[in-house]
Coordinates of N, CA and C in Angstrom, one line a residue:
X24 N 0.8 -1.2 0.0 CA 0.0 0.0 0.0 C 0.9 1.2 0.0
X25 N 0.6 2.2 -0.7 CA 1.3 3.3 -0.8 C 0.3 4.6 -0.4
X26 N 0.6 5.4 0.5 CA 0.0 6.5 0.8 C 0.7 8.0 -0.1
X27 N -1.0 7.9 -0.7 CA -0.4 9.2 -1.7 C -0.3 10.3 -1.0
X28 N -0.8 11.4 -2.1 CA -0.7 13.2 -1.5 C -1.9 13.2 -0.6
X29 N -3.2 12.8 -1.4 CA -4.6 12.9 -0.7 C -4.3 12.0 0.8
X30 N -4.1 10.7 1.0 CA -4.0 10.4 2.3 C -3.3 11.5 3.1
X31 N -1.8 11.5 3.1 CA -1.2 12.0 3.8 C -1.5 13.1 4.1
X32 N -2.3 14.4 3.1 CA -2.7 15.6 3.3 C -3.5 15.6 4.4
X33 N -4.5 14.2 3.6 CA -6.2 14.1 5.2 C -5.6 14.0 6.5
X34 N -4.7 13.4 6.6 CA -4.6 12.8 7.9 C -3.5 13.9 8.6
X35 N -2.8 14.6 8.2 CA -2.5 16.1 8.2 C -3.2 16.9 8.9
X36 N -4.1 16.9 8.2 CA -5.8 18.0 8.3 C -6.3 17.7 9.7
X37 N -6.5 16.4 9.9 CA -6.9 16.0 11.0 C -6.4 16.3 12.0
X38 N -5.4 15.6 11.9 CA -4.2 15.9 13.2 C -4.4 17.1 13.7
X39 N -4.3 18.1 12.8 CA -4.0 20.1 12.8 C -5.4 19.7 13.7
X40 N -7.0 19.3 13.2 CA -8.2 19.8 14.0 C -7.9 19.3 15.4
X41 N -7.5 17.9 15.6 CA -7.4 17.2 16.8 C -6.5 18.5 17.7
X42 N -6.0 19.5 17.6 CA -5.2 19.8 18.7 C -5.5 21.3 18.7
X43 N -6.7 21.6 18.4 CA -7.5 22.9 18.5 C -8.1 22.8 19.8
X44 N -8.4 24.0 20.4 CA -9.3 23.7 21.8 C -10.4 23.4 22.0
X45 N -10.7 22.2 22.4 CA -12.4 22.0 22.5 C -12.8 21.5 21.0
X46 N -11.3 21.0 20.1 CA -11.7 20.8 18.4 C -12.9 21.8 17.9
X47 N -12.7 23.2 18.5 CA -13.2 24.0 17.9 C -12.8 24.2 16.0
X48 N -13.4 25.1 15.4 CA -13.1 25.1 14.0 C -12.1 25.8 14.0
X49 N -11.6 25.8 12.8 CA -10.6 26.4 12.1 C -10.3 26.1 10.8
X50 N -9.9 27.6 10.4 CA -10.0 28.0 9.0 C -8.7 26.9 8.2
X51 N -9.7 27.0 7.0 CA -8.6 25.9 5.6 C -7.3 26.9 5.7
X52 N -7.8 27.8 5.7 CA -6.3 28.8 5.5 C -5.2 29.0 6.7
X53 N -6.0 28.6 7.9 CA -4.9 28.2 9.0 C -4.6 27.1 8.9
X54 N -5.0 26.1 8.5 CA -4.9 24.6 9.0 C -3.4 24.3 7.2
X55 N -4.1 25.5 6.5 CA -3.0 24.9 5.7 C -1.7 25.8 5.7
X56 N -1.8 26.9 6.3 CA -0.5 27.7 6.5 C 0.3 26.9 7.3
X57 N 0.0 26.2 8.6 CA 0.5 25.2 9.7 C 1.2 24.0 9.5
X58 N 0.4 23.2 8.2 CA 1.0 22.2 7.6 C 1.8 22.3 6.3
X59 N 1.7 23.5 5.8 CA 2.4 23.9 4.7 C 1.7 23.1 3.7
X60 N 0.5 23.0 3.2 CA -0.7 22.4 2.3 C -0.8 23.6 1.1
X61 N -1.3 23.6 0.0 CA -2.5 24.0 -0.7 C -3.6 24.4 -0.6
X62 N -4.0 25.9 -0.1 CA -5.2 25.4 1.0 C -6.3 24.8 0.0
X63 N -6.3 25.7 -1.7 CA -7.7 25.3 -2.3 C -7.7 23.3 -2.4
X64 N -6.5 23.1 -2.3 CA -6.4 21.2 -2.5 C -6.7 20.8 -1.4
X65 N -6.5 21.2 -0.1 CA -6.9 21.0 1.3 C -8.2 21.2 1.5
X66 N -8.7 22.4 0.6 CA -10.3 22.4 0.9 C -10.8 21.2 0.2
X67 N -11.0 20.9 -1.0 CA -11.4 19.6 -1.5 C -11.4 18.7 -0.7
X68 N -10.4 18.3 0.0 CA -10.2 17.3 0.9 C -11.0 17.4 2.0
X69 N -11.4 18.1 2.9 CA -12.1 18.7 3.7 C -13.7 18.6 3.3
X70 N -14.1 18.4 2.2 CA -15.1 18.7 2.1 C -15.6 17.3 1.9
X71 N -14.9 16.4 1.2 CA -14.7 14.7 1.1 C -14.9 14.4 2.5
X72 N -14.0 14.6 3.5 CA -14.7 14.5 4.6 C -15.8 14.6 5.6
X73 N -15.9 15.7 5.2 CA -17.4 16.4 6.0 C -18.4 15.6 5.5
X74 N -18.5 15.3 3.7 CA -19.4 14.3 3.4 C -19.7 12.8 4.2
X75 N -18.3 12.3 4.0 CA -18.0 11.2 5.3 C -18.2 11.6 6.8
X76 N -18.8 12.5 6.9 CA -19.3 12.6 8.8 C -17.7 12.4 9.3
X77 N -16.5 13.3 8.7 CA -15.4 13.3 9.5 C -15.2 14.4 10.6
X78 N -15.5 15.9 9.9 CA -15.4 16.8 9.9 C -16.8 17.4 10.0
X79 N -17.2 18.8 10.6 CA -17.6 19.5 10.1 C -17.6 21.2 9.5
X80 N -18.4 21.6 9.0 CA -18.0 22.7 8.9 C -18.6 24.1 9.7
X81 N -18.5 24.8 9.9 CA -19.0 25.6 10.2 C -19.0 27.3 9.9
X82 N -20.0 28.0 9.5 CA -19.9 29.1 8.8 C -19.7 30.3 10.0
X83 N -19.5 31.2 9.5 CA -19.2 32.7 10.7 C -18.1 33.4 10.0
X84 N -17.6 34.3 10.5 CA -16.3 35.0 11.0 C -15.5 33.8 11.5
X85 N -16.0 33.2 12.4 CA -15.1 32.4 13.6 C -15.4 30.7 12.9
X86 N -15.9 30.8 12.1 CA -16.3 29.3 11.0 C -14.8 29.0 11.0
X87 N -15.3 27.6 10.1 CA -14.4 26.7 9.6 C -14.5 25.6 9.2
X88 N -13.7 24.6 9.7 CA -13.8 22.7 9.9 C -12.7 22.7 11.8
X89 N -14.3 21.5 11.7 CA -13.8 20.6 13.2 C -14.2 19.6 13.3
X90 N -13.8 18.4 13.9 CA -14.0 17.6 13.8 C -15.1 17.2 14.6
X91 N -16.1 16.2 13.4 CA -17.0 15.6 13.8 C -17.5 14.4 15.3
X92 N -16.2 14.1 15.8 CA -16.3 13.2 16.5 C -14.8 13.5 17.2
X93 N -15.2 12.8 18.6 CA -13.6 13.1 19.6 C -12.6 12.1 18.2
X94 N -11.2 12.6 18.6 CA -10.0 11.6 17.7 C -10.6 10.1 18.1
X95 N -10.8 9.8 19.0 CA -10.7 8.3 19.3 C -11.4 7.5 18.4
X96 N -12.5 8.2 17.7 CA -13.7 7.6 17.2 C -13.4 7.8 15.7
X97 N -12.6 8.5 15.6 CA -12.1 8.4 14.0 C -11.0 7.4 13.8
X98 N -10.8 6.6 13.0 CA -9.7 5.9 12.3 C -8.9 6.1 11.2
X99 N -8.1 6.4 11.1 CA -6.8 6.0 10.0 C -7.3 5.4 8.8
X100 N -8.4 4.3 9.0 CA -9.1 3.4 7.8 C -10.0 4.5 7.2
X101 N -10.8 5.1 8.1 CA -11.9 6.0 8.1 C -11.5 6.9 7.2
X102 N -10.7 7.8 7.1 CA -9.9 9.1 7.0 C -9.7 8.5 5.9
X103 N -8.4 7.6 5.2 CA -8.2 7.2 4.0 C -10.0 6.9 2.8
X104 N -10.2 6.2 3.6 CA -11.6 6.2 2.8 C -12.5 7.1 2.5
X105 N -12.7 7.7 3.6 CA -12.8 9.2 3.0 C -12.9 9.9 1.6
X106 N -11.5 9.9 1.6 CA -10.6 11.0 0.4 C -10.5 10.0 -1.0
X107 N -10.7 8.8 -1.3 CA -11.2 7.3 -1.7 C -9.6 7.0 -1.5
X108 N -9.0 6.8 -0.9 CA -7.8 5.9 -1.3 C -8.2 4.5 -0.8
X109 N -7.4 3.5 -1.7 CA -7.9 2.2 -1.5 C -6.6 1.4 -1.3
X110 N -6.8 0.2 -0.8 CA -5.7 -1.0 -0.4 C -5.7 -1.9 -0.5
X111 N -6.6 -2.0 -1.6 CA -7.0 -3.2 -2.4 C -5.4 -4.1 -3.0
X112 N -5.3 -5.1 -2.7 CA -3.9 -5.6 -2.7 C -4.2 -5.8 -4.4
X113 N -4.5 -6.8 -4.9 CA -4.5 -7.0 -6.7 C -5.8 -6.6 -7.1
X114 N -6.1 -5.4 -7.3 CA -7.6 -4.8 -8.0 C -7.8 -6.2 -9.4
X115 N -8.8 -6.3 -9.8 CA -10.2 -7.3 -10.3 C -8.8 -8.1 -10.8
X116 N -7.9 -8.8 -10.2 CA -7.2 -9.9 -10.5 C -8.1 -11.3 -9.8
X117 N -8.0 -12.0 -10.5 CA -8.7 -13.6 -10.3 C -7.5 -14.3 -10.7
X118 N -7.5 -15.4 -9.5 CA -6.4 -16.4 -10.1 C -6.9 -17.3 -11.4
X119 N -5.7 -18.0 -11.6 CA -5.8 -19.3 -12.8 C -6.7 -20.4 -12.3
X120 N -7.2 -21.1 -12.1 CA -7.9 -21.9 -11.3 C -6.6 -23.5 -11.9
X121 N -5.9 -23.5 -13.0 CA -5.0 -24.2 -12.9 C -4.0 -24.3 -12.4
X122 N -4.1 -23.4 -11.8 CA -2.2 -23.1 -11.3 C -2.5 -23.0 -9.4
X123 N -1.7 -23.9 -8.9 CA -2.3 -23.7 -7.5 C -1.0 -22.7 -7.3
X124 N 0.2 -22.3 -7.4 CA 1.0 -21.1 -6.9 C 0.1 -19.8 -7.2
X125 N -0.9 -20.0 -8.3 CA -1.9 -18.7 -8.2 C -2.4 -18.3 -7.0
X126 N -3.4 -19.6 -6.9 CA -4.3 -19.2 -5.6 C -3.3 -19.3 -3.9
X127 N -2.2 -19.7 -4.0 CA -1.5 -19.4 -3.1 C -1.3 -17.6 -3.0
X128 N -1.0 -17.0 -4.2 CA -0.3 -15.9 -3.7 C -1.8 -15.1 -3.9
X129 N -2.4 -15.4 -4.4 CA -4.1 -14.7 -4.2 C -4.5 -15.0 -2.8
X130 N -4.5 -15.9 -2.0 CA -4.9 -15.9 -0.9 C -4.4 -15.6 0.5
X131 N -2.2 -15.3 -0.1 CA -1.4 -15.1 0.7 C -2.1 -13.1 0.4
X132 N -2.4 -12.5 -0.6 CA -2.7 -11.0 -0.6 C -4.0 -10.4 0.3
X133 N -4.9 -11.8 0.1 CA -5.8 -11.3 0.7 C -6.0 -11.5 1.7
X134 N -5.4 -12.4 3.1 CA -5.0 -12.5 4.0 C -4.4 -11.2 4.6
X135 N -3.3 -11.1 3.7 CA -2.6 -9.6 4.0 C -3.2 -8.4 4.1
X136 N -4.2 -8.3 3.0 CA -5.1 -7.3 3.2 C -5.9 -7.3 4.3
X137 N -6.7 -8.2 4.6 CA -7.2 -8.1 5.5 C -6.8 -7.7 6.9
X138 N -5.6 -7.7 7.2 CA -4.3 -7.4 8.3 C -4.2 -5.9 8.2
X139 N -3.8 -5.4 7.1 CA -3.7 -4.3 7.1 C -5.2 -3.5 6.7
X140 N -6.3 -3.9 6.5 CA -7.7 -2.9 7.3 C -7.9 -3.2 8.3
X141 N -7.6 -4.4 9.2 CA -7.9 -4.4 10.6 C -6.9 -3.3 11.3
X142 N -5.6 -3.4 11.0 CA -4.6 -2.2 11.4 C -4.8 -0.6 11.1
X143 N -5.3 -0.5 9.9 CA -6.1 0.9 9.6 C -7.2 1.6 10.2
X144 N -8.2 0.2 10.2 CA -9.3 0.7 11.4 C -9.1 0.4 12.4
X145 N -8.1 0.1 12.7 CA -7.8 -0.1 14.4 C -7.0 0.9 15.0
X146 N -5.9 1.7 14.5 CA -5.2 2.8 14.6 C -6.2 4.0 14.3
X147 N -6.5 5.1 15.5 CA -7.6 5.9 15.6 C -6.4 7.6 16.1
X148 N -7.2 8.3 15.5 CA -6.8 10.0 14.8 C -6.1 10.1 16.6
X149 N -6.8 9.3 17.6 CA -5.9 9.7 18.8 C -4.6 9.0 18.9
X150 N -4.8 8.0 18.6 CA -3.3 7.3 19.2 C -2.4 8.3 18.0
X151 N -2.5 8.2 16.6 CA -1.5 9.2 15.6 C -1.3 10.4 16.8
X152 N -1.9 11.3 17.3 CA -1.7 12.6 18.1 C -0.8 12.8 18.8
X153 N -1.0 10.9 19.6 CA 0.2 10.6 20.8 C 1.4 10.3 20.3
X154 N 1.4 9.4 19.1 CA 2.8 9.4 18.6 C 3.6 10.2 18.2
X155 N 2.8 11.1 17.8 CA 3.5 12.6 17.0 C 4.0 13.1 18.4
X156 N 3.4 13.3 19.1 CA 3.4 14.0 20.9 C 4.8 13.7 21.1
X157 N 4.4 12.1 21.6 CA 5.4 11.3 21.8 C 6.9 11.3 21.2
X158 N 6.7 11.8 20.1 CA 8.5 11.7 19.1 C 8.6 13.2 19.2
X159 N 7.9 14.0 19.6 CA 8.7 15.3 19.4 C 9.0 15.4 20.8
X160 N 8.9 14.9 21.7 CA 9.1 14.9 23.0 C 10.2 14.6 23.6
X161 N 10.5 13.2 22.3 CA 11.6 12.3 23.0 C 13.0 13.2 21.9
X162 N 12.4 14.0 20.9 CA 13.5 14.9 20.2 C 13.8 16.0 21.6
X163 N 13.0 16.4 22.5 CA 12.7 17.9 23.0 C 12.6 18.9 22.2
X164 N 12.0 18.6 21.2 CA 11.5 19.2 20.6 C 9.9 20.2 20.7
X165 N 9.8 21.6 20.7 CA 8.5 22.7 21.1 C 7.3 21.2 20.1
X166 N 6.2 21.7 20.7 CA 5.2 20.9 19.4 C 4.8 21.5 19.1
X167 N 5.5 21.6 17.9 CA 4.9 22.9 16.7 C 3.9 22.1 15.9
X168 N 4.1 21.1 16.1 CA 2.8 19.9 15.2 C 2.6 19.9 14.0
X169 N 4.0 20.1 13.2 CA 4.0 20.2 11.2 C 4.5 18.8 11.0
X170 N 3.7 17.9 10.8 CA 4.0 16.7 10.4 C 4.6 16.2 8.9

C-alpha cells in the first residue's frame, strides 16, 4: 500500500483539527499555513470528509472545519476512505484456477489485506496525536505539530 498526497494531506488535516481547543473550528487557511498544504487542494479534501461525517464545517467570522467526533472515534481506515484511497492488494485480478501457486499468492494477498484494514481501522486519529506528541518529546522538541 502506498500512501499518496490525498491520504497524507487528510490525515495532516486531521491531526491540525485534533489539537485545536475544544476541536473548535478552524479555517482551511490556518490549518493549511500550519501544515504547509494548498489550501484550495486541502479544501477539496475537507469537504470529502465532511461528506463522510469526518469533519464538520461551520460558517461565521469564527467558521471553519472541526472535527465531527472526539480523535478516538475516528480511524486511519476511516480518514483514507474518506478521500477514496484504497488498499486493495490486486484490484479485479482472479487467479488461474489451474495453477495452484496462483491461488497461493491470491490468498497469501488477501489474507494480508485483511491485516492491514484491521490495522487501519484499528489505529484511531488519537493514538496518531500521541505518537506525533510522543517523538517530538523524545527529540525535545517545542510541538509545533508540522508533520
Amino acid at each position: 500500500m502506498k500512501l499518496t498526497t490525498r491520504g497524507h494531506y487528510s490525515v495532516k488535516a486531521l491531526l491540525d483539527l485534533s489539537l485545536q481547543p475544544r476541536f473548535g473550528p478552524t479555517s482551511v487557511k490556518s490549518i493549511a499555513k500550519r501544515q504547509e498544504l494548498p489550501a484550495p487542494y486541502l479544501e477539496k479534501l475537507l469537504i470529502e470528509m465532511r461528506r463522510a461525517g469526518l469533519v464538520q464545517s461551520v460558517r461565521g467570522a469564527q467558521g471553519g472545519y472541526q472535527l465531527a467526533r472526539q480523535p478516538a472515534q475516528i480511524s486511519l481506515g476511516q480518514i483514507l476512505e474518506a478521500v477514496g484511497e484504497t488498499i486493495e492488494p490486486l484490484p479485479r485480478h482472479f487467479p488461474d484456477a489451474t495453477q495452484a501457486e496462483d491461488w497461493v499468492t491470491f490468498s497469501l494477498w488477501n489474507r494480508l489485506h485483511k491485516k492491514l484494514a484491521e490495522a487501519l481501522y484499528g489505529i484511531s486519529l488519537e493514538d496518531l496525536y500521541y505518537d506525533v506528541r510522543s517523538w517530538q518529546a523524545a527529540l525535545g522538541e517545542e510541538t509545533s505539530f508540522i508533520i
